[in-house]
Tab-separated table of C-alpha atoms in Angstrom:
chain	number	residue	atom	x	y	z
A	388	MET	CA	15.123	16.074	17.784
A	389	LYS	CA	18.573	18.029	17.996
A	390	ASP	CA	21.500	16.937	15.604
A	391	PHE	CA	20.568	13.498	16.066
A	392	ASN	CA	22.286	11.075	13.095
A	393	PHE	CA	22.113	7.759	12.568
A	394	GLU	CA	25.549	5.727	12.357
A	395	LEU	CA	26.536	2.701	10.153
A	396	LYS	CA	26.053	0.301	13.058
A	397	GLU	CA	22.369	1.256	13.366
A	398	VAL	CA	21.247	1.056	9.426
A	399	LYS	CA	23.010	-2.367	9.756
A	400	HIS	CA	21.032	-3.400	12.895
A	401	LEU	CA	17.851	-1.855	11.074
A	402	ALA	CA	18.671	-3.987	8.021
A	403	ARG	CA	19.031	-7.440	10.000
A	404	LEU	CA	15.819	-6.521	11.811
A	405	ALA	CA	13.951	-6.282	8.419
A	406	ARG	CA	15.953	-9.382	7.260
A	407	LEU	CA	17.604	-7.135	4.355
A	408	LYS	CA	20.861	-8.171	2.851
A	409	LEU	CA	22.604	-4.754	1.882
A	410	SER	CA	25.923	-4.049	0.173
A	411	PRO	CA	28.252	-1.715	1.642
A	412	SER	CA	27.543	0.863	-1.025
A	413	GLU	CA	23.599	0.328	-0.238
A	414	GLU	CA	24.230	0.573	3.704
A	415	GLU	CA	25.802	3.850	3.078
A	416	GLN	CA	22.855	5.155	0.964
A	417	PHE	CA	20.684	4.242	3.666
A	418	LEU	CA	22.460	5.951	6.000
A	419	LYS	CA	22.576	9.219	3.777
A	420	ASP	CA	18.917	8.779	3.073
A	421	LEU	CA	17.835	8.302	6.850
A	422	ASN	CA	19.752	11.239	7.820
A	423	GLU	CA	18.376	13.353	5.100
A	424	ILE	CA	15.066	12.578	6.481
A	425	LEU	CA	15.758	13.349	10.019
A	426	LYS	CA	16.975	16.756	8.663
A	427	TYR	CA	13.561	17.409	6.875
A	428	ILE	CA	11.797	15.979	10.230
A	429	SER	CA	13.619	18.403	12.243
A	430	LYS	CA	12.980	21.388	10.078
A	431	ILE	CA	9.210	20.177	10.181
A	432	GLN	CA	9.452	20.784	14.071
A	433	GLU	CA	10.815	24.095	13.867
A	434	VAL	CA	7.395	25.389	12.541
A	435	ASP	CA	5.430	27.355	15.213
A	436	THR	CA	2.031	25.267	15.451
A	437	GLU	CA	0.808	27.045	18.790
A	438	LYS	CA	-2.224	28.700	17.400
A	439	ILE	CA	-3.520	26.191	15.406
A	440	GLU	CA	-5.977	23.807	16.075
A	441	PRO	CA	-5.525	20.108	15.769
A	442	LEU	CA	-6.871	18.559	12.410
A	443	THR	CA	-8.523	15.041	13.526
A	444	TYR	CA	-10.594	14.576	10.272
A	445	PHE	CA	-10.131	16.466	7.087
A	446	GLU	CA	-12.643	14.608	4.798
A	447	SER	CA	-16.267	16.131	4.956
A	448	GLN	CA	-17.896	13.444	3.003
A	449	LYS	CA	-19.084	10.339	4.654
A	450	ASN	CA	-19.251	7.013	3.281
A	451	VAL	CA	-22.561	6.701	1.135
A	452	PHE	CA	-23.947	3.093	1.644
A	453	ARG	CA	-26.632	1.779	-0.835
A	454	GLU	CA	-29.097	-1.007	-0.729
A	455	ASP	CA	-27.940	-4.098	-2.568
A	456	GLU	CA	-30.612	-4.784	-4.858
A	457	GLU	CA	-31.219	-6.943	-7.915
A	458	ARG	CA	-31.358	-5.296	-11.323
A	459	LYS	CA	-32.383	-6.650	-14.809
A	460	ILE	CA	-30.142	-5.796	-17.381
A	461	ASP	CA	-30.619	-6.549	-21.013
A	462	TYR	CA	-27.485	-8.723	-22.364
A	463	ASP	CA	-26.534	-11.345	-24.775
A	464	ARG	CA	-25.784	-14.213	-23.010
A	465	LYS	CA	-23.865	-16.103	-26.059
A	466	LEU	CA	-21.822	-12.728	-26.367
A	467	LEU	CA	-21.112	-12.734	-22.612
A	468	LEU	CA	-19.876	-16.442	-22.683
A	469	ALA	CA	-18.024	-16.039	-25.636
A	470	ASN	CA	-15.636	-14.137	-23.582
A	471	ALA	CA	-15.472	-16.898	-20.979
A	472	PRO	CA	-13.174	-19.420	-22.419
A	473	PHE	CA	-13.683	-22.193	-19.920
A	474	TYR	CA	-17.575	-22.050	-19.490
A	475	ASP	CA	-18.918	-25.700	-19.140
A	476	HIS	CA	-22.313	-25.386	-21.158
A	477	HIS	CA	-23.554	-28.760	-19.741
A	478	MET	CA	-23.095	-27.955	-16.299
A	479	GLY	CA	-23.560	-24.272	-16.498
A	480	HIS	CA	-20.554	-22.937	-14.739
A	481	PHE	CA	-17.146	-21.503	-15.428
A	482	LYS	CA	-13.829	-23.619	-15.038
A	483	VAL	CA	-10.749	-22.034	-13.621
A	484	HIS	CA	-7.170	-23.166	-13.663
A	485	ARG	CA	-5.833	-25.207	-10.591
A	486	VAL	CA	-4.627	-22.754	-7.974
A	487	PHE	CA	-3.239	-25.496	-5.452
A	488	ARG	CA	-1.261	-28.538	-6.368
A	489	LYS	CA	-0.757	-31.460	-3.978
Protein backbone atom coordinates (compact mmCIF):
# COMPACT_ATOMS: atom_id res chain seq x y z
CA MET A 1 0.00 0.00 0.00
CA LYS A 2 2.18 2.80 -1.27
CA ASP A 3 1.18 6.36 -0.46
CA PHE A 4 -2.52 5.79 -0.95
CA ASN A 5 -4.65 8.60 0.48
CA PHE A 6 -8.37 9.03 0.60
CA GLU A 7 -9.82 12.07 -1.11
CA LEU A 8 -12.82 14.07 -0.02
CA LYS A 9 -15.01 12.65 -2.80
CA GLU A 10 -14.33 9.12 -1.46
CA VAL A 11 -15.28 10.16 2.06
CA LYS A 12 -18.54 11.60 0.72
CA HIS A 13 -19.17 8.36 -1.19
CA LEU A 14 -18.52 6.24 1.92
CA ALA A 15 -20.81 8.48 3.98
CA ARG A 16 -23.56 8.09 1.39
CA LEU A 17 -23.15 4.29 1.37
CA ALA A 18 -23.34 4.25 5.18
CA ARG A 19 -26.31 6.64 5.05
CA LEU A 20 -24.50 9.19 7.19
CA LYS A 21 -25.16 12.89 6.97
CA LEU A 22 -21.84 14.59 7.59
CA SER A 23 -21.18 18.28 7.88
CA PRO A 24 -18.22 19.67 5.91
CA SER A 25 -16.11 19.75 9.09
CA GLU A 26 -17.02 16.12 9.84
CA GLU A 27 -16.07 15.14 6.30
CA GLU A 28 -12.69 16.79 6.77
CA GLN A 29 -12.21 15.03 10.11
CA PHE A 30 -13.11 11.64 8.60
CA LEU A 31 -10.69 12.31 5.75
CA LYS A 32 -7.92 13.06 8.23
CA ASP A 33 -8.77 10.01 10.38
CA LEU A 34 -8.92 7.60 7.42
CA ASN A 35 -5.58 8.80 6.11
CA GLU A 36 -4.03 8.37 9.56
CA ILE A 37 -5.35 4.80 9.64
CA LEU A 38 -3.82 4.14 6.23
CA LYS A 39 -0.46 5.47 7.43
CA TYR A 40 -0.62 3.13 10.41
CA ILE A 41 -1.48 0.16 8.19
CA SER A 42 1.44 0.91 5.88
CA LYS A 43 3.77 0.93 8.91
CA ILE A 44 2.43 -2.46 9.98
CA GLN A 45 2.99 -3.82 6.47
CA GLU A 46 6.67 -2.88 6.71
CA VAL A 47 7.23 -5.41 9.50
CA ASP A 48 9.19 -8.46 8.37
CA THR A 49 7.05 -11.50 9.18
CA GLU A 50 8.85 -13.95 6.90
CA LYS A 51 10.10 -16.20 9.72
CA ILE A 52 6.96 -16.03 11.86
CA GLU A 53 4.49 -18.91 11.81
CA PRO A 54 0.87 -17.95 11.10
CA LEU A 55 -1.31 -17.79 14.17
CA THR A 56 -4.64 -19.45 13.60
CA TYR A 57 -5.90 -20.03 17.14
CA PHE A 58 -4.43 -18.30 20.14
CA GLU A 59 -6.81 -19.49 22.88
CA SER A 60 -5.62 -22.68 24.53
CA GLN A 61 -8.71 -23.29 26.63
CA LYS A 62 -11.66 -24.95 24.95
CA ASN A 63 -15.31 -24.36 25.69
CA VAL A 64 -16.33 -26.30 28.77
CA PHE A 65 -19.87 -27.62 28.70
CA ARG A 66 -21.81 -28.85 31.68
CA GLU A 67 -24.92 -30.94 31.88
CA ASP A 68 -28.13 -29.13 32.67
CA GLU A 69 -29.43 -30.50 35.88
CA GLU A 70 -32.10 -29.53 38.32
CA ARG A 71 -30.78 -28.21 41.61
CA LYS A 72 -32.74 -27.64 44.76
CA ILE A 73 -32.07 -24.33 46.41
CA ASP A 74 -33.17 -23.11 49.78
CA TYR A 75 -35.12 -19.88 49.39
CA ASP A 76 -37.92 -17.92 50.99
CA ARG A 77 -40.64 -17.76 48.31
CA LYS A 78 -42.34 -14.70 49.84
CA LEU A 79 -39.06 -12.81 49.98
CA LEU A 80 -38.31 -13.59 46.33
CA LEU A 81 -41.80 -12.62 45.18
CA ALA A 82 -41.59 -9.36 47.12
CA ASN A 83 -39.06 -8.27 44.48
CA ALA A 84 -41.54 -9.00 41.70
CA PRO A 85 -43.95 -6.06 41.63
CA PHE A 86 -46.32 -7.61 39.08
CA TYR A 87 -46.72 -11.13 40.40
CA ASP A 88 -50.26 -12.50 40.16
CA HIS A 89 -50.67 -14.59 43.31
CA HIS A 90 -53.94 -16.14 42.13
CA MET A 91 -52.66 -17.26 38.72
CA GLY A 92 -49.10 -17.99 39.83
CA HIS A 93 -47.31 -16.02 37.11
CA PHE A 94 -45.58 -12.70 36.51
CA LYS A 95 -47.17 -9.86 34.61
CA VAL A 96 -45.06 -7.60 32.42
CA HIS A 97 -45.73 -4.34 30.67
CA ARG A 98 -47.02 -4.55 27.13
CA VAL A 99 -44.25 -4.51 24.54
CA PHE A 100 -46.25 -4.25 21.32
CA ARG A 101 -49.24 -2.03 20.67
CA LYS A 102 -51.85 -2.37 17.97
